[in-house]
Short mmCIF file of C-alpha atoms in Angstrom, two decimals:
data_model
loop_
_atom_site.label_atom_id
_atom_site.label_comp_id
_atom_site.label_asym_id
_atom_site.label_seq_id
_atom_site.Cartn_x
_atom_site.Cartn_y
_atom_site.Cartn_z
CA MET A 1 240.11 -156.75 13.12
CA VAL A 2 240.91 -153.08 12.90
CA GLN A 3 243.97 -152.47 10.75
CA ARG A 4 246.20 -149.81 12.29
CA THR A 5 247.84 -148.79 9.04
CA SER A 6 248.70 -145.40 10.50
CA THR A 7 248.54 -143.54 13.75
CA TYR A 8 247.70 -139.97 12.94
CA GLY A 9 246.46 -139.35 16.44
CA THR A 10 243.23 -137.74 17.49
CA ARG A 11 243.67 -134.29 16.00
CA GLY A 12 240.40 -134.80 14.13
CA ARG A 13 238.07 -131.94 13.30
CA GLY A 14 237.07 -130.99 16.82
CA ASN A 15 238.82 -127.62 16.56
CA ALA A 16 236.39 -126.32 13.92
CA PRO A 17 234.23 -123.58 15.49
CA ARG A 18 230.62 -124.66 15.99
CA ASN A 19 229.35 -121.25 17.05
CA ARG A 20 227.56 -119.32 14.30
CA ILE A 21 229.10 -115.95 15.22
CA ARG A 22 232.65 -117.34 15.27
CA ARG A 23 232.19 -119.04 11.91
CA PHE A 24 230.60 -115.88 10.49
CA VAL A 25 233.46 -113.68 11.69
CA ASN A 26 236.12 -116.03 10.28
CA VAL A 27 234.60 -115.92 6.79
CA GLY A 28 233.52 -112.27 6.91
CA GLN A 29 236.96 -111.01 7.90
CA MET A 30 238.65 -113.05 5.19
CA LEU A 31 236.26 -111.89 2.45
CA ALA A 32 236.50 -108.25 3.51
CA ARG A 33 240.31 -108.25 3.52
CA VAL A 34 240.48 -109.96 0.13
CA PHE A 35 237.87 -107.63 -1.41
CA ILE A 36 239.40 -104.42 -0.02
CA GLY A 37 242.87 -105.49 -1.15
CA TYR A 38 241.74 -105.87 -4.75
CA LYS A 39 239.85 -102.58 -4.66
CA VAL A 40 242.87 -100.67 -3.32
CA ILE A 41 245.16 -102.13 -5.99
CA SER A 42 242.65 -101.34 -8.77
CA PHE A 43 242.17 -97.78 -7.50
CA ARG A 44 245.90 -97.02 -7.28
CA GLU A 45 246.61 -98.77 -10.58
CA LYS A 46 244.56 -96.13 -12.40
CA ARG A 47 247.15 -93.52 -11.38
CA LYS A 48 250.33 -95.60 -11.36
CA GLY A 49 249.72 -97.83 -14.37
CA LYS A 50 249.65 -101.58 -15.10
CA GLU A 51 253.39 -102.06 -14.55
CA TRP A 52 252.81 -101.01 -10.93
CA GLY A 53 249.56 -102.95 -10.51
CA GLU A 54 250.23 -106.33 -12.10
CA PRO A 55 252.96 -107.61 -9.72
CA ARG A 56 250.99 -106.38 -6.70
CA ARG A 57 247.84 -108.06 -7.96
CA ALA A 58 249.78 -111.30 -8.48
CA ARG A 59 251.04 -111.14 -4.87
CA HIS A 60 247.51 -110.40 -3.66
CA HIS A 61 246.19 -113.41 -5.60
CA TYR A 62 248.56 -115.69 -3.70
CA TRP A 63 247.93 -113.99 -0.34
CA SER A 64 244.15 -114.18 -0.88
CA ALA A 65 244.30 -117.85 -1.88
CA ARG A 66 246.30 -118.65 1.28
CA LYS A 67 243.78 -116.77 3.44
CA PHE A 68 240.90 -118.65 1.82
CA TYR A 69 242.72 -121.97 2.33
CA GLU A 70 243.47 -121.20 6.00
CA THR A 71 239.87 -120.13 6.65
CA ALA A 72 238.55 -123.28 4.96
CA ILE A 73 240.78 -125.53 7.09
CA LYS A 74 239.78 -123.60 10.22
CA ASN A 75 236.02 -123.53 9.55
CA GLN A 76 235.71 -126.77 7.53
CA GLY A 77 232.12 -127.54 6.43
CA LEU A 78 230.94 -125.67 3.34
CA MET A 79 234.09 -123.53 3.19
CA ILE A 80 236.06 -126.63 2.22
CA LYS A 81 233.46 -127.61 -0.38
CA THR A 82 233.62 -124.10 -1.89
CA GLY A 83 237.42 -124.12 -1.89
CA GLN A 84 237.51 -127.53 -3.58
CA PHE A 85 235.30 -126.18 -6.36
CA LEU A 86 237.43 -123.05 -6.85
CA GLY A 87 240.62 -125.12 -6.86
CA THR A 88 239.42 -126.99 -9.96
CA ARG A 89 238.93 -123.88 -12.11
CA PRO A 90 242.24 -123.19 -13.90
CA ASP A 91 240.11 -121.93 -16.77
CA VAL A 92 238.77 -119.01 -14.73
CA LEU A 93 240.90 -118.31 -11.65
CA PRO A 94 244.52 -117.13 -11.45
CA ASP A 95 247.12 -119.88 -11.08
CA ALA A 96 247.76 -118.93 -7.43
CA TYR A 97 244.20 -119.88 -6.43
CA VAL A 98 244.30 -123.18 -8.31
CA GLU A 99 247.71 -124.08 -6.89
CA VAL A 100 246.82 -123.27 -3.28
CA LEU A 101 243.18 -124.41 -3.16
CA ALA A 102 243.92 -127.69 -4.96
CA GLY A 103 245.38 -128.76 -1.60
CA LEU A 104 241.84 -128.93 -0.22
CA GLN A 105 241.23 -131.99 -2.43
CA ASP A 106 243.69 -134.09 -0.43
CA GLU A 107 244.59 -132.26 2.78
CA VAL A 108 241.29 -132.04 4.67
CA PRO A 109 241.91 -132.92 8.34
CA PRO A 110 240.37 -136.35 9.12
CA GLU A 111 238.14 -137.07 12.10
CA SER A 112 239.72 -139.06 14.91
CA PHE A 113 239.26 -142.81 14.45
CA GLU A 114 237.76 -143.22 17.92
CA ASP A 115 234.90 -140.86 17.00
CA ILE A 116 234.45 -142.45 13.57
CA ARG A 117 234.29 -145.96 15.02
CA ALA A 118 231.68 -144.94 17.60
CA HIS A 119 229.67 -143.18 14.89
CA ILE A 120 229.65 -146.27 12.62
CA GLU A 121 228.60 -148.54 15.48
CA ARG A 122 225.73 -146.20 16.41
CA GLU A 123 224.54 -146.04 12.81
CA LEU A 124 224.79 -149.77 12.03
CA GLY A 125 223.64 -150.86 15.48
CA LYS A 126 226.45 -153.36 16.09
CA PRO A 127 230.17 -153.48 16.90
CA LEU A 128 232.56 -152.72 14.05
CA THR A 129 234.12 -156.18 14.36
CA ASP A 130 230.72 -157.84 13.79
CA VAL A 131 230.51 -156.27 10.31
CA PHE A 132 234.10 -156.04 9.10
CA SER A 133 236.97 -158.52 9.27
CA GLU A 134 239.38 -155.66 8.52
CA PHE A 135 238.97 -151.90 8.81
CA ASP A 136 241.80 -149.49 8.01
CA GLU A 137 242.11 -146.77 10.61
CA MET A 138 243.62 -144.23 8.21
CA PRO A 139 241.02 -142.87 5.76
CA VAL A 140 241.81 -143.12 2.06
CA ALA A 141 240.04 -139.78 1.55
CA SER A 142 238.78 -136.92 3.71
CA ALA A 143 236.30 -134.52 2.14
CA SER A 144 234.13 -131.62 3.27
CA LEU A 145 231.28 -133.65 4.79
CA ALA A 146 232.65 -137.18 5.24
CA GLN A 147 235.70 -139.42 5.07
CA VAL A 148 236.22 -142.81 3.44
CA HIS A 149 237.91 -145.91 4.88
CA ARG A 150 238.96 -149.12 3.16
CA ALA A 151 237.56 -152.23 4.85
CA VAL A 152 236.84 -155.92 4.26
CA LEU A 153 233.40 -157.37 5.00
CA LYS A 154 232.99 -160.69 6.80
CA ASP A 155 232.24 -162.39 3.48
CA GLY A 156 235.56 -161.18 2.04
CA ARG A 157 234.31 -158.34 -0.16
CA VAL A 158 236.67 -155.35 -0.12
CA CYS A 159 234.65 -152.20 0.42
CA ALA A 160 234.83 -148.44 0.87
CA VAL A 161 233.01 -147.11 3.94
CA LYS A 162 231.97 -143.47 3.68
CA VAL A 163 231.29 -142.01 7.12
CA GLN A 164 229.66 -138.66 7.74
CA TYR A 165 231.50 -136.47 10.25
CA PRO A 166 229.74 -136.43 13.63
CA GLY A 167 228.06 -133.05 14.10
CA ILE A 168 228.51 -131.94 10.48
CA GLU A 169 224.75 -131.42 10.04
CA HIS A 170 224.82 -128.67 12.68
CA ILE A 171 227.85 -127.01 11.03
CA VAL A 172 226.25 -127.13 7.57
CA ASP A 173 223.05 -125.57 8.91
CA ILE A 174 225.08 -122.70 10.40
CA ASP A 175 227.03 -122.25 7.16
CA LEU A 176 223.84 -122.12 5.09
CA THR A 177 222.41 -119.45 7.42
CA ASN A 178 225.61 -117.38 7.19
CA MET A 179 225.72 -117.84 3.42
CA SER A 180 222.19 -116.45 3.15
CA PHE A 181 223.39 -113.31 4.94
CA PHE A 182 226.41 -112.87 2.65
CA ILE A 183 224.14 -113.28 -0.38
CA ARG A 184 221.81 -110.57 0.96
CA VAL A 185 224.84 -108.29 1.25
CA LEU A 186 225.85 -109.19 -2.31
CA ASN A 187 222.36 -108.30 -3.50
CA ARG A 188 222.79 -104.83 -2.01
CA LEU A 189 226.23 -104.35 -3.58
CA ASP A 190 225.21 -105.73 -6.98
CA ARG A 191 221.63 -104.96 -7.99
CA SER A 192 222.05 -106.33 -11.51
CA MET A 193 220.84 -109.76 -10.37
CA ASP A 194 218.93 -111.36 -7.50
CA TYR A 195 221.31 -113.99 -6.07
CA ARG A 196 218.84 -115.43 -3.56
CA PHE A 197 218.10 -118.38 -5.83
CA VAL A 198 221.68 -119.57 -5.16
CA ALA A 199 220.98 -119.75 -1.42
CA ASP A 200 217.60 -121.40 -2.07
CA GLU A 201 219.15 -124.10 -4.27
CA MET A 202 221.95 -124.80 -1.79
CA ARG A 203 219.45 -125.05 1.08
CA LYS A 204 217.56 -127.57 -1.02
CA HIS A 205 220.49 -129.70 -2.20
CA ILE A 206 223.20 -129.59 0.48
CA PRO A 207 221.03 -131.37 3.11
CA MET A 208 220.42 -134.11 0.52
CA GLU A 209 224.20 -134.68 0.43
CA LEU A 210 223.95 -135.57 4.11
CA ASP A 211 221.50 -138.40 3.36
CA PHE A 212 223.58 -141.38 2.23
CA ILE A 213 220.45 -143.44 1.49
CA ASN A 214 219.62 -140.81 -1.14
CA GLU A 215 223.21 -140.91 -2.43
CA GLY A 216 223.06 -144.69 -2.80
CA HIS A 217 219.85 -144.47 -4.83
CA ASN A 218 221.41 -141.76 -7.03
CA ALA A 219 224.41 -144.02 -7.70
CA GLU A 220 222.19 -146.95 -8.65
CA ARG A 221 220.11 -144.78 -10.99
CA VAL A 222 223.21 -143.60 -12.88
CA ALA A 223 224.59 -147.17 -12.93
CA ALA A 224 221.31 -148.38 -14.46
CA ASP A 225 221.45 -145.64 -17.12
CA PHE A 226 224.93 -146.87 -18.14
CA THR A 227 224.17 -150.61 -17.89
CA ASN A 228 225.38 -151.38 -21.42
CA VAL A 229 228.21 -148.84 -21.45
CA GLN A 230 231.56 -150.57 -21.06
CA ASP A 231 233.72 -147.58 -20.17
CA ILE A 232 231.68 -146.18 -17.25
CA VAL A 233 231.96 -147.76 -13.78
CA VAL A 234 229.82 -146.97 -10.72
CA PRO A 235 230.62 -148.78 -7.42
CA LYS A 236 227.97 -151.23 -6.16
CA ILE A 237 226.14 -150.20 -2.99
CA TYR A 238 226.06 -152.70 -0.10
CA TRP A 239 222.69 -151.78 1.37
CA GLU A 240 222.82 -154.22 4.29
CA HIS A 241 225.66 -152.13 5.77
CA THR A 242 224.38 -148.68 4.82
CA SER A 243 222.45 -146.06 6.81
CA ARG A 244 221.66 -142.36 6.49
CA ARG A 245 225.17 -141.45 7.75
CA VAL A 246 227.24 -144.50 6.71
CA LEU A 247 227.52 -145.67 3.09
CA THR A 248 229.24 -148.99 2.33
CA MET A 249 230.10 -149.68 -1.30
CA GLU A 250 232.41 -151.59 -3.61
CA TYR A 251 236.05 -150.51 -3.27
CA ILE A 252 237.67 -149.41 -6.53
CA ASP A 253 241.31 -148.33 -6.65
CA GLY A 254 241.82 -146.10 -9.67
CA VAL A 255 244.03 -143.27 -10.87
CA LYS A 256 242.84 -139.73 -10.13
CA VAL A 257 241.49 -138.11 -13.29
CA THR A 258 244.01 -135.25 -13.09
CA ASP A 259 247.01 -137.59 -12.67
CA ILE A 260 248.36 -137.50 -16.22
CA ASP A 261 251.53 -139.45 -15.37
CA GLY A 262 249.48 -142.06 -13.49
CA MET A 263 247.26 -142.60 -16.55
CA LYS A 264 250.27 -143.07 -18.78
CA ARG A 265 251.68 -145.65 -16.35
CA ILE A 266 248.55 -147.80 -16.80
CA GLY A 267 248.60 -147.34 -20.58
CA VAL A 268 245.79 -144.78 -20.80
CA ASP A 269 245.77 -141.77 -23.14
CA PRO A 270 244.40 -138.68 -21.30
CA LEU A 271 242.69 -137.60 -24.54
CA ASP A 272 240.61 -140.80 -24.45
CA VAL A 273 239.62 -140.07 -20.85
CA ALA A 274 238.65 -136.53 -21.83
CA LYS A 275 236.33 -137.83 -24.55
CA ILE A 276 234.68 -140.42 -22.27
CA LEU A 277 234.21 -137.75 -19.60
CA VAL A 278 232.56 -135.23 -21.92
CA VAL A 279 230.34 -137.79 -23.68
CA ALA A 280 229.29 -139.36 -20.35
CA PHE A 281 228.00 -136.05 -19.00
CA ALA A 282 226.30 -135.23 -22.29
CA GLU A 283 224.54 -138.62 -22.04
CA MET A 284 223.46 -137.95 -18.46
CA ILE A 285 222.07 -134.50 -19.20
CA VAL A 286 220.68 -134.87 -22.74
CA ARG A 287 219.69 -138.56 -22.95
CA HIS A 288 218.84 -139.61 -19.40
CA GLY A 289 217.85 -136.34 -17.72
CA PHE A 290 219.66 -137.28 -14.51
CA PHE A 291 223.25 -136.30 -13.86
CA HIS A 292 226.10 -136.36 -11.36
CA ALA A 293 226.34 -132.70 -10.34
CA ASP A 294 229.74 -132.65 -8.61
CA PRO A 295 232.40 -133.89 -11.08
CA HIS A 296 235.46 -132.49 -9.32
CA PRO A 297 238.72 -134.49 -9.62
CA GLY A 298 238.23 -136.24 -6.27
CA ASN A 299 235.04 -137.85 -7.60
CA LEU A 300 236.50 -139.22 -10.85
CA MET A 301 238.98 -142.07 -11.29
CA VAL A 302 240.46 -143.88 -14.27
CA LEU A 303 240.99 -147.63 -14.78
CA PRO A 304 242.79 -149.41 -17.64
CA GLY A 305 240.71 -149.69 -20.79
CA PRO A 306 240.24 -146.80 -20.30
CA ARG A 307 237.22 -146.83 -18.01
CA LEU A 308 235.94 -143.84 -16.05
CA VAL A 309 234.84 -144.40 -12.44
CA LEU A 310 232.15 -142.08 -11.04
CA ILE A 311 231.87 -141.79 -7.25
CA ASP A 312 230.08 -139.57 -4.72
CA PHE A 313 226.53 -139.03 -5.93
CA GLY A 314 225.46 -136.74 -3.08
CA GLN A 315 224.80 -134.00 -5.61
CA ALA A 316 222.64 -135.17 -8.49
CA LYS A 317 219.90 -133.46 -10.47
CA ALA A 318 216.90 -134.64 -12.46
CA LEU A 319 215.73 -132.70 -15.52
CA GLY A 320 212.31 -132.78 -17.12
CA PRO A 321 211.94 -133.59 -20.85
CA ALA A 322 210.72 -130.07 -21.65
CA PHE A 323 213.79 -128.49 -20.06
CA GLN A 324 216.10 -130.95 -21.84
CA GLU A 325 214.51 -130.05 -25.17
CA VAL A 326 214.97 -126.31 -24.65
CA LEU A 327 218.54 -126.83 -23.41
CA VAL A 328 219.42 -128.74 -26.58
CA ARG A 329 217.74 -126.08 -28.73
CA PHE A 330 219.72 -123.39 -26.91
CA THR A 331 222.96 -125.32 -27.46
CA ARG A 332 222.30 -125.73 -31.18
CA THR A 333 221.60 -122.01 -31.62
CA LEU A 334 224.86 -121.25 -29.79
CA LEU A 335 226.91 -123.42 -32.11
CA LYS A 336 225.19 -121.98 -35.19
CA GLY A 337 225.63 -118.41 -33.97
CA ASP A 338 221.90 -117.75 -34.45
CA ASN A 339 221.45 -114.89 -31.98
CA GLY A 340 217.73 -114.44 -32.59
CA ALA A 341 216.89 -118.08 -31.88
CA MET A 342 219.35 -118.09 -28.98
CA GLY A 343 217.56 -115.18 -27.32
CA ALA A 344 214.20 -116.97 -27.62
CA ALA A 345 215.69 -120.17 -26.17
CA PHE A 346 217.31 -118.16 -23.38
CA ARG A 347 213.87 -116.95 -22.31
CA ASP A 348 212.34 -120.41 -22.75
CA LEU A 349 214.96 -121.81 -20.35
CA GLY A 350 213.46 -119.65 -17.61
CA PHE A 351 215.55 -116.47 -17.61
CA ARG A 352 213.64 -113.23 -16.99
CA THR A 353 214.83 -109.65 -17.15
CA LYS A 354 213.23 -106.41 -16.00
CA ARG A 355 212.36 -105.33 -19.56
CA ASP A 356 211.40 -108.87 -20.67
CA ASP A 357 212.02 -108.08 -24.34
CA ALA A 358 213.37 -110.28 -27.14
CA ALA A 359 216.33 -108.01 -27.91
CA GLY A 360 217.40 -108.09 -24.26
CA TYR A 361 217.41 -111.91 -24.14
CA GLU A 362 219.32 -112.11 -27.42
CA GLN A 363 221.95 -109.70 -26.10
CA LEU A 364 222.19 -111.45 -22.73
CA GLY A 365 222.40 -114.96 -24.18
CA ASP A 366 225.18 -113.93 -26.53
CA ALA A 367 227.13 -112.24 -23.73
CA TYR A 368 226.66 -115.10 -21.26
CA VAL A 369 227.83 -117.97 -23.43
CA GLY A 370 227.50 -117.15 -27.11
CA ARG A 371 230.83 -115.39 -27.52
CA VAL A 372 232.61 -117.92 -25.33
CA ALA A 373 231.22 -120.80 -27.42
CA GLN A 374 232.27 -119.07 -30.65
CA LYS A 375 235.82 -118.47 -29.38
CA MET A 376 236.05 -122.13 -28.32
CA GLN A 377 235.05 -123.21 -31.83
CA ASP A 378 237.53 -120.80 -33.40
CA SER A 379 240.37 -122.08 -31.19
CA GLY A 380 239.54 -125.75 -31.84
CA ALA A 381 239.92 -126.51 -28.12
CA GLY A 382 237.45 -128.36 -25.91
CA TRP A 383 237.60 -125.73 -23.18
CA ALA A 384 237.32 -121.98 -22.65
CA GLU A 385 240.29 -119.96 -21.42
CA GLY A 386 240.02 -117.52 -18.52
CA ASP A 387 240.26 -114.40 -20.70
CA MET A 388 237.16 -115.53 -22.59
CA PHE A 389 235.20 -115.60 -19.32
CA GLU A 390 236.62 -112.25 -18.22
CA GLN A 391 235.23 -110.53 -21.31
CA SER A 392 231.93 -112.40 -20.96
CA TYR A 393 231.62 -111.34 -17.31
CA GLU A 394 232.31 -107.70 -18.20
CA ASP A 395 229.74 -107.77 -21.01
CA VAL A 396 227.07 -109.41 -18.83
CA THR A 397 227.66 -106.93 -16.00
CA ASN A 398 227.21 -103.96 -18.34
CA ILE A 399 224.01 -105.43 -19.82
CA LEU A 400 222.47 -106.26 -16.43
CA LYS A 401 223.13 -102.76 -15.09
CA LYS A 402 220.65 -101.50 -17.68
CA ASN A 403 218.31 -104.51 -17.68
CA PRO A 404 218.56 -106.47 -14.38
CA LEU A 405 217.93 -110.21 -14.24
CA THR A 406 214.81 -111.02 -12.19
CA ALA A 407 214.72 -114.82 -12.52
CA MET A 408 217.07 -117.65 -13.44
CA PRO A 409 216.23 -121.36 -13.87
CA PRO A 410 217.48 -123.28 -10.80
CA GLU A 411 218.44 -126.25 -13.01
CA LEU A 412 221.14 -124.12 -14.61
CA LEU A 413 222.88 -123.54 -11.29
CA MET A 414 223.94 -127.21 -11.23
CA ILE A 415 224.43 -127.48 -14.99
CA GLY A 416 226.61 -124.39 -14.81
CA ARG A 417 228.63 -125.98 -12.02
CA VAL A 418 229.11 -129.12 -14.13
CA PHE A 419 230.16 -127.03 -17.13
CA GLY A 420 232.63 -125.14 -14.97
CA LEU A 421 234.20 -128.24 -13.44
CA LEU A 422 234.38 -130.07 -16.76
CA ASN A 423 235.84 -127.01 -18.44
CA GLY A 424 238.68 -127.03 -15.90
CA LEU A 425 239.23 -130.77 -16.36
CA SER A 426 239.07 -130.43 -20.15
CA LYS A 427 241.91 -127.93 -20.00
CA THR A 428 243.97 -130.25 -17.77
CA LEU A 429 243.37 -133.20 -20.13
CA GLN A 430 243.68 -131.04 -23.28
CA ALA A 431 240.26 -132.19 -24.52
CA ARG A 432 239.35 -131.68 -28.17
CA THR A 433 235.56 -131.91 -27.81
CA SER A 434 233.55 -129.48 -25.71
CA LEU A 435 230.45 -130.40 -23.74
CA LEU A 436 228.41 -128.06 -25.96
CA VAL A 437 229.44 -129.95 -29.11
CA ALA A 438 228.79 -133.29 -27.39
CA PHE A 439 225.28 -132.07 -26.46
CA ALA A 440 224.45 -131.23 -30.06
CA GLN A 441 225.95 -134.44 -31.51
CA LEU A 442 224.06 -136.62 -29.04
CA ALA A 443 220.80 -134.76 -29.70
CA ASP A 444 221.27 -135.37 -33.44
CA GLU A 445 221.83 -139.08 -32.76
CA ILE A 446 218.67 -139.31 -30.63
CA ASP A 447 216.63 -137.44 -33.25
CA ALA A 448 217.87 -139.83 -35.97
CA ALA A 449 216.97 -142.88 -33.87
CA ARG A 450 213.52 -141.43 -33.19
CA ALA A 451 212.94 -140.73 -36.88
CA GLY A 452 214.11 -144.23 -37.81
CA GLY A 453 211.91 -145.88 -35.21
CA THR A 454 214.90 -147.39 -33.38
CA LEU A 455 214.77 -145.29 -30.21
CA THR A 456 214.53 -147.51 -27.11
CA PRO A 457 212.28 -146.62 -24.12
CA THR A 458 215.36 -145.39 -22.20
CA GLY A 459 216.65 -143.43 -25.19
CA ALA A 460 219.90 -145.45 -25.14
CA PRO A 461 221.09 -148.18 -27.53
CA ALA A 462 220.30 -151.66 -26.18
CA GLU A 463 223.56 -153.28 -27.28
CA PRO A 464 226.86 -152.99 -25.35
CA ARG A 465 228.83 -149.92 -26.40
CA ARG A 466 231.77 -147.70 -25.58
CA LEU A 467 231.52 -143.93 -25.18
CA LEU A 468 235.06 -143.65 -26.53
CA GLU A 469 233.72 -144.81 -29.90
CA ALA A 470 230.77 -142.40 -29.89
#
């Protein structure tokens, strides 16, 4: 039977504009007002001083965050996904943005149950009551592209049913087209770098998020990679009740990874969770070459043990062995402060500049991440603070004005996203180990196993193990 655990009505998502022009205008107006506001404050601050500018900038931060939030709720689609990402970056963005946009993790308007039920029945080809003995009407989560309901299968298994919003494919296609336009405008305003690769990568990967068959296979691949790891959990996929737009999987009720008090209530130390989180992503990227590319707080839960639950594998990325090797080499040069070797590795990763000279790559690599990595080591923290990124951004901008970037490896777009999200989480959890250090330590372990002849075909130890003890 359908469980009517709540009656939130039929507000749903039908009010989101589906016309390209309307969606374009909503975003364009918001971005223009935010951008002009900052420019006006910066211009007047030069004459009136910081004491005049700082309180006005703080008010504009909050106003801008509210405008972004309101536009995301109005437009939905990729605006919500972007806002969710920005809301998890306390390491980079002002507190006002994090505070306001964090609401997009939990406050996305759900689709009406009537539409969701009809959508599930179309996808599975049978009435809802033929598949489920119970189905909660109120979703346990509503995200940018889909919502999740708790249900019970006829055989008694409790499951989570992820249902794509009806019509979301059309909205995403419009948003990707509009995004391409905004990126072309950005290219005209900032000629230090060609940003079109961002649009190309999103056009490649976002549609894959709308294919739940692909997501299920991604989940099973990561689960297989962590078969013998006791502190990583990936929900089982129930393929007999899964389609391209409906994904049925094992239901796991955990504590959100940012809920510090919730972790303490179940006897879990947040520092332990931070270590498992960092080591798990190092394993995925360095050892297995296949990683979850969207580790925002809504996709990570904690169970007693502690054990880390990974969900939502719509965004995942495979890396080739050659790229992994260069990435590890680049990381080691960063931690050693070897600028010459870092510049060479920066080019080997796939970066290209107009001058294409060794000195330019050395300078750019150091500005991009070298100084940030060094400051992290000096501070002893497992994350980078916002002021570190501000200086890095300023340095990179000045370098690229003289020597523009002409190519960037697409793999680093997703790795950079993972670094950004984990950096924000590391700050929340007060992590002591950075992802960069975990990369290097794991690479040393793999090299030692290879030299000793004990490296398995998968690159992972065959015996059961815990990442917390790594």
